[in-house]
Amino acid sequence: MAAKEDLYAKVTPRRQRQSRPSIIKHGSTLDVLLSMGFPRTRALKALVSTGGKNVQAACDWLFSHVDDPFLDDPLPREYVLYLRPSGPLLQQLSYFWQQSRLSCGKNKAHNIFPHITLCQFFMCADGKVEALCDALQATVAKWKARIPMPLPLELYTSSTFIGLFVEEQVAEVLKGFAADFASEAAAKADVHVEPHKKQLHITLAYHFHASHLPVLEKLAKNVDVSSGCDWMAVLFSRDIRFANHETLQVMYPYVPQNDDELELVLGDFIFTSPVEQSSASEGWVFGTSLGTGQSGLLPENYVNQADESDTWVVHGYYSLLQCVNSAYLSNSSQCKNESSMQVLRPATQSSLSKMRLFVCRHGERMDVVFGKHWITQCFDSKGRYIRSNLNMPSSLPARSGGHRDYDKDCPITVFGSTQARLVGEALLESQTAIDFVYCSPSLRCVQTAQHILQGLQQEGNTKIRIEPGLFEWTKWVSGTSLPIWILPAELATANLSVDTTYRPHIPISKLGVSESYDTYISRSFQVTREILAECKSLGNTVLIVAHASSLEACTRQIQGLTPQNSKDFVQVVRKIPYLGFCACEEIGETGLWQLVDPPILPLTHGPNHSFSWREMLMHD
C-alpha cells in the first residue's frame, strides 16, 4: 500500500477530478445492490460509507453522490479502535464537556467524544471491512473476561493538558487486547494495525489558554471516576481526504446563484481546508459536502463549527462490561446504585445478551386538551405565540412554514412533558439505560422522547433518530395532505437532542395520504424490523416513541402473529392512554420476540376540566 503521505498528496487538488459512485455490510446486502446493477466498487463504497446499515441507506448514498468526483476513487477509508464509556461516567464526562465549553470555549479535545485510543488510524480496503469487523468481534469474545472492570482512572493536569489516565497494570491488559486485535485484523482482513504505545487515557482538555487552567482543573476534579460505566470497543471510520479539514454543519439551506457555488442542505456537513480558500472572497468559503461529495463556494454565515467525529461512521460496537453476577454487583462500590446519576443495567446475563424493544405513545397533546382552535387563541396577527393557560408550553419551536403548520402537527402540553419525564425517571430508577431512541416525525412524539431522556438523565448523550416510517396510519390525517413536519436540523436548533445525521429507513416521500390498513401495518412491521436489525450487536435496548397505534403495529408481527382486522385494531388503539408503554424481548436467536412486563409501573391520569374563578365564584 502506498505511503500515507502519497495518499494525502493524491487527494489535495480536489477540484479537477471527474465524477462517479460506491458501499458495505455485506453478504446478502451487497448481493442485492449488485443485482440492482451497481458496480461492485461503488456498492462496497456505499456500504462502507453508511456503516453497512441496509440496502435503502446504501442506495440513498449512491443516488446523492451521483455527481461526486471521487465516486470511483479506490482510496480506502481510515479506521480507528476506541474504548468509549457509557452510562453514569459518560454523563459526568459530557457534563464536563458542556461546562468547559461554556466557561472557556471549545478546545482541541472537543473535536472528538470522550474515549481511550487503542490504536493509530489505519486504512482498510472497502472489500475487507466486514472481515475487519469479524476480527474485532473475535477479539472481544476472547478478552471480555480478562479485562478488569471498572477501569481505574487517575486525574492528571499540567499547564497544557488535562486527562484521566488508566492505571498502569490495567493499561497493559488493554494494550494486550489491542495487540491481539492487530493480529486478528492482519490475519482476517490483511491490514496493518499499530496498537497505541503511549499511556492510555481519556483526554479532557488540551490546546487551551493558560488562563483557563484553574477553571478546567476545578471542573475535572468534579468528575467522579468511580461512576458506573459500561466500556464499549468501537470501530470507527472517516474519509481520509478530510482528516485534516475543519468540519462545519449547515444551519440554513442555500440555493446556488452561480456555477461555482455549492448547494447547502440543512443538517449536512461541510469540510474546509485553508489551502483551498484562494478562490473564496470575503464572507465565503470553499468546501466539500459530506452528503453529496461535491465541492464549491458557500456563504460562511450559513454554517457553524461542528466536531470532527460528527461525520465518522460506526462499524462495530461491543460491550466489555463484566458486572454480570450478583456478588460483584452487591460488593463493588462502583456498581452500587448509590447516586441518582447511576444508570446500570440489571445484573443478569439475559439482560446483557437479549435485545429489548420499548414502544411508547406520546404525551398529552395540545389540540385534544384545548380544542382544534387553540392556534387562533394563542397566536396573534403577527404569528407571535402567547399562552393562555398554565398547561400550555411557555414557548414553541419556530416553524419555517409559519405557525399554521401546528394545525396538523401539534405540540404536547406542559402536563404531557411531565408525563414523559415521569416515565424517564421511572426507567432511571429501574436501572434501565436506553441505547437507541427512534421517533415519529410528529412534534408531540419528538418532545415526548426528549423529556423521557431528560428524566433518564441521558439528554444530550442519546440522540433521537427521526423515522417517518413510524408515523401513524395516514388515513387518520385530516385533509388531502400530510403534516409539514419540522426538519431534524431545525429541531436541533430548537435544542432538541435530534440526530441530524440519521438517514431514515422510510423517507417522508414514501408516505402516502389515506393509505390502506394493510399498507400501514406492513410499513410499521418493516420499519420495526429494520430498526432492530440496525441496532443488533450495538446495544441492548431500543425505545420507539410514536403513536397509540404503534404499540400494536410495531410489536404484533415481530411476535410471529398475524395482524388483527382493522376493526379490532381500532378498538385496541382507542384504549391506549398517553405514555402507554409496552416492552418486547428477543427470544434467543429465533428472530421472534415476546411481550414481557415493562421495567416501570403504569402511569394513570385523569381529565381535568378548565376552571374559571369568575364563573364559579362570582355571584350576584
Coordinates of C-alpha atoms in Angstrom, one line a residue:
M1 CA 0.0 0.0 0.0
A2 CA 1.2 3.5 -0.8
A3 CA 2.7 5.6 1.9
K4 CA 0.1 7.8 3.8
E5 CA 1.8 11.0 2.5
D6 CA 1.4 9.9 -1.1
L7 CA -2.3 9.2 -0.5
Y8 CA -2.8 12.7 1.0
A9 CA -0.9 14.2 -1.9
K10 CA -3.1 12.3 -4.3
V11 CA -6.3 13.9 -2.9
T12 CA -5.1 17.5 -2.3
P13 CA -6.3 19.1 -5.6
R14 CA -10.0 18.2 -5.2
R15 CA -11.5 20.4 -8.0
Q16 CA -10.3 18.8 -11.2
R17 CA -11.5 15.2 -10.8
Q18 CA -14.4 13.7 -12.8
S19 CA -17.3 12.2 -11.0
R20 CA -18.9 8.8 -10.3
P21 CA -20.5 6.4 -7.1
S22 CA -19.9 3.3 -4.2
I23 CA -20.9 0.7 -0.4
I24 CA -20.5 -2.4 2.9
K25 CA -22.3 -4.9 5.4
H26 CA -22.4 -7.0 3.2
G27 CA -23.1 -10.6 2.1
S28 CA -26.8 -10.5 1.1
T29 CA -26.9 -6.7 1.2
L30 CA -24.0 -6.5 -1.3
D31 CA -25.7 -9.1 -3.5
V32 CA -28.9 -7.0 -3.6
L33 CA -27.0 -4.0 -4.7
L34 CA -25.1 -5.9 -7.3
S35 CA -28.4 -7.3 -8.6
M36 CA -29.7 -3.8 -8.9
G37 CA -26.9 -3.1 -11.4
F38 CA -24.5 -1.1 -9.2
P39 CA -20.8 -1.8 -9.9
R40 CA -19.1 -3.7 -7.1
T41 CA -16.7 -0.9 -6.2
R42 CA -19.5 1.6 -5.9
A43 CA -21.7 -0.8 -3.9
L44 CA -18.9 -1.5 -1.5
K45 CA -18.1 2.2 -1.0
A46 CA -21.7 3.0 -0.3
L47 CA -22.0 0.2 2.3
V48 CA -18.8 1.3 4.0
S49 CA -19.8 5.0 4.0
T50 CA -23.2 4.1 5.7
G51 CA -21.8 1.6 8.2
G52 CA -23.4 -1.4 6.3
K53 CA -26.8 -0.3 7.6
N54 CA -29.1 -1.6 4.9
V55 CA -29.9 -1.5 1.2
Q56 CA -32.0 1.6 1.4
A57 CA -29.3 3.6 3.2
A58 CA -26.7 2.5 0.6
C59 CA -29.0 3.3 -2.3
D60 CA -29.7 6.8 -0.9
W61 CA -26.0 7.4 -0.5
L62 CA -25.3 6.3 -4.1
F63 CA -28.1 8.5 -5.5
S64 CA -26.9 11.5 -3.5
H65 CA -23.3 11.0 -4.6
V66 CA -24.0 10.6 -8.3
D67 CA -22.0 13.7 -9.1
D68 CA -19.3 13.0 -6.6
P69 CA -15.9 13.4 -8.4
F70 CA -14.4 10.8 -6.1
L71 CA -17.1 8.2 -6.5
D72 CA -15.0 5.7 -8.3
D73 CA -11.8 6.5 -6.5
P74 CA -10.2 3.4 -4.9
L75 CA -8.8 5.4 -1.9
P76 CA -9.9 3.5 1.3
R77 CA -11.2 5.0 4.4
E78 CA -9.3 5.4 7.7
Y79 CA -10.2 3.3 10.7
V80 CA -9.5 3.5 14.4
L81 CA -10.4 1.5 17.5
Y82 CA -11.6 3.4 20.6
L83 CA -12.9 2.4 24.0
R84 CA -15.9 4.6 24.7
P85 CA -17.5 5.0 28.2
S86 CA -21.3 4.8 28.6
G87 CA -23.8 5.2 31.5
P88 CA -23.0 7.5 34.5
L89 CA -19.3 8.0 33.7
L90 CA -20.2 9.2 30.2
Q91 CA -22.8 11.6 31.7
Q92 CA -20.2 13.0 34.0
L93 CA -17.7 13.5 31.2
S94 CA -20.4 15.0 28.9
Y95 CA -21.2 17.5 31.7
F96 CA -17.5 18.4 31.9
W97 CA -17.5 18.9 28.1
Q98 CA -20.6 21.1 28.3
Q99 CA -19.4 23.2 31.3
S100 CA -15.8 23.6 30.0
R101 CA -17.2 24.8 26.6
L102 CA -19.5 27.3 28.3
S103 CA -16.7 28.6 30.6
C104 CA -13.7 28.5 28.4
G105 CA -14.9 27.9 24.8
K106 CA -14.0 24.9 22.6
N107 CA -10.6 23.4 22.9
K108 CA -8.9 20.7 20.8
A109 CA -10.3 17.8 22.9
H110 CA -13.9 18.7 22.0
N111 CA -13.4 17.6 18.4
I112 CA -13.9 14.0 19.4
F113 CA -16.2 12.5 22.1
P114 CA -14.6 11.1 25.4
H115 CA -12.6 7.9 24.5
I116 CA -9.5 5.9 25.1
T117 CA -7.4 5.4 22.0
L118 CA -6.4 1.7 21.4
C119 CA -4.6 2.1 18.1
Q120 CA -3.4 4.6 15.5
F121 CA -5.6 5.3 12.4
F122 CA -5.1 2.7 9.7
M123 CA -6.5 2.0 6.3
C124 CA -8.6 -0.9 5.1
A125 CA -9.9 -1.7 1.6
D126 CA -13.7 -1.5 1.3
G127 CA -13.9 -5.2 0.5
K128 CA -12.1 -6.2 3.7
V129 CA -14.2 -4.1 6.2
E130 CA -16.6 -7.0 7.0
A131 CA -13.6 -9.2 7.9
L132 CA -12.2 -6.3 10.0
C133 CA -15.4 -6.2 12.0
D134 CA -15.2 -10.0 12.4
A135 CA -11.7 -9.6 13.8
L136 CA -12.9 -7.1 16.4
Q137 CA -15.8 -9.4 17.4
A138 CA -13.5 -12.3 17.8
T139 CA -11.0 -10.3 19.9
V140 CA -13.7 -9.0 22.2
A141 CA -15.0 -12.6 22.7
K142 CA -11.5 -13.7 23.8
W143 CA -10.7 -10.8 26.0
K144 CA -14.0 -9.9 27.6
A145 CA -13.5 -11.9 30.8
R146 CA -9.8 -10.8 31.1
I147 CA -10.3 -7.0 31.3
P148 CA -10.8 -5.8 34.8
M149 CA -13.8 -3.7 35.4
P150 CA -14.3 -0.9 36.3
L151 CA -11.2 0.6 34.7
P152 CA -9.2 2.5 37.4
L153 CA -8.7 6.1 36.2
E154 CA -6.5 8.9 37.8
L155 CA -6.7 12.6 37.1
Y156 CA -3.5 14.3 35.7
T157 CA -3.2 18.0 35.0
S158 CA -0.4 20.2 33.5
S159 CA -0.3 23.7 32.1
T160 CA -1.3 22.4 28.6
F161 CA -3.1 19.1 29.2
I162 CA -5.8 17.6 31.5
G163 CA -6.7 13.9 31.3
L164 CA -7.8 10.7 33.1
F165 CA -5.1 8.0 32.9
V166 CA -5.7 4.3 33.1
E167 CA -3.7 2.6 36.0
E168 CA -0.6 1.1 34.5
Q169 CA -1.3 -2.6 35.2
V170 CA -4.8 -2.5 33.7
A171 CA -3.4 -0.4 30.8
E172 CA -1.1 -3.2 30.0
V173 CA -4.1 -5.6 29.8
L174 CA -5.8 -3.2 27.4
K175 CA -2.7 -2.9 25.3
G176 CA -2.7 -6.7 25.1
F177 CA -6.2 -6.6 23.8
A178 CA -5.2 -4.0 21.2
A179 CA -2.3 -6.1 20.1
D180 CA -4.5 -9.2 19.7
F181 CA -6.9 -7.1 17.6
A182 CA -4.0 -6.1 15.4
S183 CA -3.1 -9.8 14.9
E184 CA -6.7 -10.8 14.1
A185 CA -7.0 -7.8 11.7
A186 CA -3.9 -8.8 9.9
A187 CA -5.0 -12.5 9.6
K188 CA -8.6 -11.8 8.7
A189 CA -8.5 -8.5 6.8
D190 CA -4.9 -8.2 5.7
V191 CA -4.5 -4.8 7.3
H192 CA -1.7 -3.4 9.4
V193 CA -2.9 -2.0 12.8
E194 CA -0.4 -0.3 15.1
P195 CA -1.5 -0.5 18.8
H196 CA -1.3 2.7 20.9
K197 CA 2.1 2.6 22.7
K198 CA 1.7 5.6 24.9
Q199 CA -0.1 5.8 28.2
L200 CA -3.8 5.0 27.8
H201 CA -6.0 7.9 28.9
I202 CA -9.1 10.0 28.3
T203 CA -8.2 13.5 27.2
L204 CA -10.3 16.1 28.9
A205 CA -8.7 19.3 27.6
Y206 CA -5.6 20.5 25.6
H207 CA -4.6 23.4 23.5
F208 CA -6.4 25.7 25.9
H209 CA -5.4 29.2 27.0
A210 CA -3.3 29.3 30.2
S211 CA -5.8 31.5 32.0
H212 CA -8.4 28.7 31.6
L213 CA -6.4 26.1 33.6
P214 CA -7.9 26.9 37.1
V215 CA -11.5 26.6 35.8
L216 CA -10.8 23.4 33.8
E217 CA -8.9 21.8 36.6
K218 CA -11.8 22.5 39.0
L219 CA -14.3 21.0 36.7
A220 CA -12.1 18.0 36.1
K221 CA -11.8 17.3 39.8
N222 CA -15.6 17.1 40.0
V223 CA -15.7 14.1 37.6
D224 CA -16.4 11.0 39.7
V225 CA -14.2 8.4 38.1
S226 CA -15.8 5.7 40.3
S227 CA -19.2 6.2 38.5
G228 CA -20.7 3.1 37.0
C229 CA -19.6 2.5 33.4
D230 CA -20.0 0.0 30.5
W231 CA -16.9 0.3 28.3
M232 CA -17.5 -0.2 24.6
A233 CA -14.9 -1.3 22.0
V234 CA -16.0 0.7 18.9
L235 CA -14.6 0.6 15.4
F236 CA -14.9 4.0 13.6
S237 CA -14.0 5.1 10.1
R238 CA -13.5 8.5 8.5
D239 CA -12.9 9.8 5.0
I240 CA -9.1 10.1 4.7
R241 CA -9.5 13.1 2.3
F242 CA -10.9 15.2 5.1
A243 CA -8.8 14.1 8.0
N244 CA -7.0 17.4 8.4
H245 CA -10.0 19.6 7.5
E246 CA -12.3 21.7 9.6
T247 CA -15.8 20.3 10.0
L248 CA -18.8 22.6 9.6
Q249 CA -22.6 21.9 9.8
V250 CA -25.2 23.6 7.6
M251 CA -27.6 25.7 9.6
Y252 CA -29.6 27.2 6.7
P253 CA -30.3 25.9 3.2
Y254 CA -28.8 27.7 0.3
V255 CA -29.6 27.5 -3.4
P256 CA -26.6 28.3 -5.7
Q257 CA -26.7 31.5 -7.7
N258 CA -23.6 30.7 -9.7
D259 CA -21.9 27.6 -11.2
D260 CA -19.1 27.6 -8.7
E261 CA -21.3 27.6 -5.6
L262 CA -22.3 24.6 -3.5
E263 CA -25.9 23.8 -2.7
L264 CA -26.5 23.7 1.1
V265 CA -28.9 21.2 2.7
L266 CA -30.0 21.7 6.3
G267 CA -28.0 19.4 8.6
D268 CA -25.4 18.4 6.1
F269 CA -21.7 18.6 7.0
I270 CA -19.1 20.6 5.0
F271 CA -15.3 20.0 5.0
T272 CA -13.0 23.0 4.5
S273 CA -9.2 23.5 4.4
P274 CA -7.1 26.7 4.5
V275 CA -5.2 25.6 1.4
E276 CA -8.5 25.6 -0.7
Q277 CA -9.6 29.2 0.2
S278 CA -7.7 31.1 -2.5
S279 CA -10.8 31.3 -4.7
A280 CA -13.1 32.4 -1.9
S281 CA -13.9 36.1 -1.4
E282 CA -14.7 37.7 2.0
G283 CA -17.7 36.1 3.7
W284 CA -17.4 32.9 1.6
V285 CA -15.5 29.7 2.0
F286 CA -14.7 26.8 -0.3
G287 CA -15.8 23.4 1.0
T288 CA -17.0 19.9 0.2
S289 CA -20.3 18.3 1.1
L290 CA -20.4 15.1 3.1
G291 CA -23.9 14.4 1.7
T292 CA -23.1 14.7 -2.0
G293 CA -19.3 14.7 -2.3
Q294 CA -19.5 17.9 -4.4
S295 CA -17.4 21.0 -3.8
G296 CA -17.9 24.7 -4.2
L297 CA -18.2 28.1 -2.6
L298 CA -20.7 28.7 0.2
P299 CA -21.7 31.7 2.4
E300 CA -19.8 31.5 5.7
N301 CA -22.7 32.6 7.8
Y302 CA -24.8 29.7 6.7
V303 CA -22.6 27.1 8.6
N304 CA -21.5 26.6 12.2
Q305 CA -18.4 24.8 13.5
A306 CA -19.0 21.1 14.3
D307 CA -17.0 18.3 15.8
E308 CA -14.8 16.1 13.6
S309 CA -16.3 12.9 15.0
D310 CA -19.8 14.0 14.0
T311 CA -19.1 12.7 10.5
W312 CA -17.5 9.4 11.5
V313 CA -19.1 6.0 10.7
V314 CA -19.5 3.2 13.2
H315 CA -18.7 -0.3 12.0
G316 CA -18.5 -2.4 15.2
Y317 CA -19.7 -1.7 18.8
Y318 CA -19.1 -4.3 21.5
S319 CA -19.6 -4.2 25.3
L320 CA -16.8 -5.1 27.7
L321 CA -19.0 -4.9 30.8
Q322 CA -18.2 -7.6 33.4
C323 CA -20.7 -6.6 36.1
V324 CA -22.6 -9.8 35.3
N325 CA -23.0 -11.6 38.6
S326 CA -24.9 -10.5 41.7
A327 CA -22.0 -11.0 44.1
Y328 CA -19.9 -8.5 42.2
L329 CA -22.8 -6.0 42.0
S330 CA -23.5 -6.2 45.7
N331 CA -19.9 -5.8 46.8
S332 CA -18.5 -3.3 44.3
S333 CA -19.0 0.4 45.3
Q334 CA -18.6 1.2 41.6
C335 CA -21.6 -0.8 40.7
K336 CA -24.0 0.1 43.5
N337 CA -26.9 2.4 42.8
E338 CA -25.6 5.0 45.3
S339 CA -26.3 8.0 43.2
S340 CA -29.1 9.4 41.1
M341 CA -26.6 9.5 38.3
Q342 CA -26.3 5.7 38.2
V343 CA -27.9 4.1 35.1
L344 CA -26.6 0.5 35.2
R345 CA -28.4 -2.4 33.6
P346 CA -29.7 -5.2 35.7
A347 CA -27.1 -7.8 36.7
T348 CA -28.3 -10.8 34.8
Q349 CA -26.7 -12.5 31.8
S350 CA -30.0 -12.4 29.9
S351 CA -30.3 -8.6 30.2
L352 CA -26.8 -8.2 28.8
S353 CA -27.4 -10.5 25.8
K354 CA -31.1 -10.2 24.9
M355 CA -32.4 -7.2 23.0
R356 CA -35.3 -5.3 24.3
L357 CA -37.8 -3.1 22.5
F358 CA -39.9 -0.5 24.3
V359 CA -42.7 1.2 22.4
C360 CA -44.3 4.3 24.0
R361 CA -47.2 6.6 23.0
H362 CA -46.6 10.4 23.1
G363 CA -47.8 12.7 25.9
E364 CA -50.9 14.7 26.2
R365 CA -51.4 16.8 23.1
M366 CA -52.5 20.5 22.9
D367 CA -55.3 20.2 20.3
V368 CA -57.1 17.5 22.4
V369 CA -57.0 19.5 25.6
F370 CA -57.7 22.9 24.2
G371 CA -59.6 22.1 21.0
K372 CA -58.8 22.4 17.3
H373 CA -58.9 26.2 17.5
W374 CA -56.1 26.6 20.1
I375 CA -53.9 28.1 17.4
T376 CA -56.2 31.1 16.8
Q377 CA -56.3 31.6 20.6
C378 CA -52.5 31.5 21.1
F379 CA -51.0 33.3 18.0
D380 CA -51.6 37.0 17.3
S381 CA -51.8 38.6 13.9
K382 CA -48.0 38.7 13.6
G383 CA -47.7 35.0 14.3
R384 CA -46.3 35.5 17.9
Y385 CA -47.2 32.8 20.4
I386 CA -48.8 33.8 23.7
R387 CA -50.1 31.1 26.0
S388 CA -53.4 31.5 27.7
N389 CA -53.3 28.6 30.2
L390 CA -50.6 27.2 32.5
N391 CA -50.8 23.8 30.8
M392 CA -49.7 25.4 27.5
P393 CA -45.9 25.4 27.0
S394 CA -44.2 28.8 27.6
S395 CA -42.7 28.7 24.1
L396 CA -42.8 26.7 20.9
P397 CA -40.2 25.9 18.2
A398 CA -40.2 28.3 15.3
R399 CA -41.6 26.8 12.0
S400 CA -40.2 27.8 8.6
G401 CA -43.7 27.4 7.2
G402 CA -45.4 29.6 9.8
H403 CA -47.5 28.8 12.9
R404 CA -50.4 27.4 10.8
D405 CA -48.3 24.2 10.4
Y406 CA -49.1 23.4 14.0
D407 CA -52.7 22.6 12.9
K408 CA -51.6 19.1 11.8
D409 CA -48.5 18.8 13.9
C410 CA -49.4 20.0 17.4
P411 CA -47.0 20.1 20.4
I412 CA -47.6 18.4 23.8
T413 CA -48.9 20.3 26.9
V414 CA -46.9 21.0 30.0
F415 CA -48.5 18.1 31.6
G416 CA -47.5 15.9 28.6
S417 CA -43.9 16.9 29.3
T418 CA -44.3 16.0 32.9
Q419 CA -45.8 12.6 32.0
A420 CA -42.8 11.9 29.8
R421 CA -40.3 12.9 32.5
L422 CA -42.1 10.6 35.0
V423 CA -41.5 7.7 32.6
G424 CA -37.9 8.6 32.2
E425 CA -37.4 8.9 35.9
A426 CA -39.0 5.5 36.4
L427 CA -36.7 4.0 33.8
L428 CA -33.7 5.6 35.6
E429 CA -34.9 4.2 39.0
S430 CA -35.3 0.7 37.5
Q431 CA -31.6 1.0 36.3
T432 CA -32.7 0.8 32.7
A433 CA -30.5 2.5 30.1
I434 CA -31.7 3.3 26.6
D435 CA -29.2 2.7 23.8
F436 CA -31.2 4.0 20.9
V437 CA -34.3 6.2 20.5
Y438 CA -36.4 6.2 17.3
C439 CA -39.2 8.6 17.0
S440 CA -42.1 9.5 14.7
P441 CA -41.6 12.9 13.0
S442 CA -44.6 14.3 14.8
L443 CA -43.5 17.1 17.1
R444 CA -45.6 15.7 20.0
C445 CA -43.5 12.4 19.7
V446 CA -40.1 14.2 19.5
Q447 CA -40.9 16.4 22.5
T448 CA -42.1 13.3 24.5
A449 CA -38.8 11.5 23.6
Q450 CA -36.8 14.5 24.7
H451 CA -38.5 14.6 28.1
I452 CA -38.1 10.9 28.6
L453 CA -34.4 11.3 28.0
Q454 CA -34.4 14.2 30.5
G455 CA -35.9 12.0 33.2
L456 CA -33.4 9.3 32.3
Q457 CA -30.5 11.8 32.6
Q458 CA -29.5 10.8 29.1
E459 CA -30.4 14.0 27.4
G460 CA -27.6 15.1 25.0
N461 CA -25.9 11.7 25.3
T462 CA -28.5 9.7 23.4
K463 CA -29.7 11.3 20.2
I464 CA -33.3 10.9 18.9
R465 CA -33.5 9.4 15.4
I466 CA -36.4 10.8 13.4
E467 CA -38.0 8.0 11.5
P468 CA -41.0 8.9 9.2
G469 CA -41.8 5.2 8.9
L470 CA -43.1 5.4 12.5
F471 CA -45.8 7.9 11.7
E472 CA -49.4 6.8 12.5
W473 CA -51.9 5.4 10.0
T474 CA -52.2 8.3 7.4
K475 CA -55.9 7.5 6.9
W476 CA -56.4 9.4 10.3
V477 CA -54.8 12.6 9.0
S478 CA -57.5 15.1 8.0
G479 CA -57.4 16.9 4.7
T480 CA -55.7 15.9 1.5
S481 CA -52.0 16.3 2.6
L482 CA -49.7 15.0 5.3
P483 CA -48.4 17.3 8.1
I484 CA -45.5 19.5 7.3
W485 CA -43.0 18.3 10.0
I486 CA -40.2 20.3 11.4
L487 CA -36.9 19.2 9.9
P488 CA -34.4 17.4 12.2
A489 CA -31.8 20.2 11.8
E490 CA -34.5 22.8 12.8
L491 CA -35.4 20.6 15.8
A492 CA -31.7 20.5 16.8
T493 CA -31.6 24.3 16.5
A494 CA -34.5 24.4 18.9
N495 CA -32.4 22.5 21.5
L496 CA -34.0 19.1 20.9
S497 CA -31.5 16.2 21.1
V498 CA -32.0 15.1 17.5
D499 CA -29.5 13.1 15.4
T500 CA -29.2 15.3 12.3
T501 CA -27.0 12.7 10.5
Y502 CA -29.6 9.9 10.7
R503 CA -30.9 8.5 7.4
P504 CA -34.5 7.2 7.7
H505 CA -35.4 3.7 6.7
I506 CA -38.6 5.1 5.2
P507 CA -38.3 8.7 4.0
I508 CA -41.2 11.1 4.1
S509 CA -41.5 10.8 0.3
K510 CA -42.6 7.2 0.7
L511 CA -45.6 8.0 2.8
G512 CA -49.0 8.4 1.1
V513 CA -52.2 10.1 2.1
S514 CA -55.1 7.8 3.2
E515 CA -53.0 4.6 2.9
S516 CA -54.8 1.3 3.4
Y517 CA -54.8 -0.5 6.7
D518 CA -52.6 -3.3 5.2
T519 CA -50.1 -0.7 3.9
Y520 CA -49.8 0.9 7.4
I521 CA -49.4 -2.5 9.1
S522 CA -46.8 -3.6 6.6
R523 CA -44.9 -0.3 6.9
S524 CA -44.8 -0.5 10.7
F525 CA -43.6 -4.1 10.6
Q526 CA -40.9 -3.3 8.0
V527 CA -39.5 -0.2 9.8
T528 CA -39.5 -2.1 13.2
R529 CA -37.6 -5.0 11.8
E530 CA -35.1 -2.7 10.1
I531 CA -34.6 -0.7 13.3
L532 CA -33.9 -3.8 15.3
A533 CA -31.5 -5.2 12.7
E534 CA -29.7 -1.8 12.6
C535 CA -29.2 -1.9 16.4
K536 CA -28.3 -5.6 16.6
S537 CA -25.0 -6.0 18.5
L538 CA -24.7 -2.3 19.0
G539 CA -26.8 -2.1 22.2
N540 CA -29.4 -3.9 24.2
T541 CA -32.4 -1.5 24.5
V542 CA -34.3 0.3 21.8
L543 CA -37.1 2.9 22.6
I544 CA -39.7 3.8 19.9
V545 CA -41.7 6.9 20.8
A546 CA -44.6 7.2 18.4
H547 CA -48.5 6.9 18.5
A548 CA -51.1 4.8 20.2
S549 CA -51.4 2.6 17.1
S550 CA -47.6 1.9 17.2
L551 CA -47.8 -0.2 20.4
E552 CA -49.9 -2.7 18.4
A553 CA -48.5 -2.2 14.9
C554 CA -44.8 -2.3 15.8
T555 CA -45.0 -5.4 18.1
R556 CA -47.6 -7.8 16.8
Q557 CA -45.8 -9.2 13.8
I558 CA -42.4 -9.4 15.3
Q559 CA -44.0 -11.9 17.7
G560 CA -44.9 -14.1 14.7
L561 CA -48.6 -13.2 14.9
T562 CA -50.8 -12.2 12.0
P563 CA -52.2 -8.7 12.1
Q564 CA -55.7 -8.2 13.5
N565 CA -58.5 -7.0 11.3
S566 CA -58.9 -3.2 11.2
K567 CA -62.0 -3.0 13.4
D568 CA -60.3 -5.0 16.3
F569 CA -57.1 -2.9 15.8
V570 CA -59.0 0.3 16.2
Q571 CA -60.7 -0.9 19.4
V572 CA -57.3 -1.8 20.9
V573 CA -55.8 1.6 19.9
R574 CA -58.6 3.6 21.5
K575 CA -57.8 2.1 24.9
I576 CA -54.1 3.1 24.9
P577 CA -53.5 6.3 27.0
Y578 CA -50.9 8.9 26.7
L579 CA -47.5 7.5 27.6
G580 CA -48.9 4.0 27.2
F581 CA -45.8 1.8 27.4
C582 CA -45.1 -1.8 26.3
A583 CA -41.9 -4.0 26.2
C584 CA -40.8 -6.8 24.0
E585 CA -37.8 -9.2 24.5
E586 CA -35.9 -11.2 21.9
I587 CA -36.4 -15.0 22.2
G588 CA -32.9 -16.4 21.8
E589 CA -31.7 -16.4 18.2
T590 CA -35.1 -17.4 16.8
G591 CA -35.8 -14.0 15.3
L592 CA -39.0 -13.8 17.2
W593 CA -40.0 -11.6 20.1
Q594 CA -42.4 -11.8 23.1
L595 CA -44.2 -9.2 25.1
V596 CA -42.9 -9.0 28.7
D597 CA -43.6 -6.9 31.8
P598 CA -42.1 -3.4 31.3
P599 CA -39.4 -2.3 33.9
I600 CA -41.7 0.5 35.1
L601 CA -45.1 0.8 36.7
P602 CA -48.1 2.0 34.6
L603 CA -48.9 5.7 34.5
T604 CA -52.6 6.5 35.3
H605 CA -54.0 10.0 35.0
G606 CA -57.5 11.6 34.6
P607 CA -59.1 14.5 32.9
N608 CA -59.1 17.9 34.5
H609 CA -61.7 20.5 33.4
S610 CA -60.9 24.1 32.8
F611 CA -61.5 26.3 35.8
S612 CA -62.8 29.9 35.7
W613 CA -62.9 31.6 39.0
R614 CA -65.1 34.3 37.6
E615 CA -67.8 31.9 36.5
M616 CA -67.5 29.7 39.6
L617 CA -67.0 32.1 42.5
M618 CA -68.5 35.4 41.5
H619 CA -72.2 35.5 42.3
D620 CA -74.8 38.3 42.2

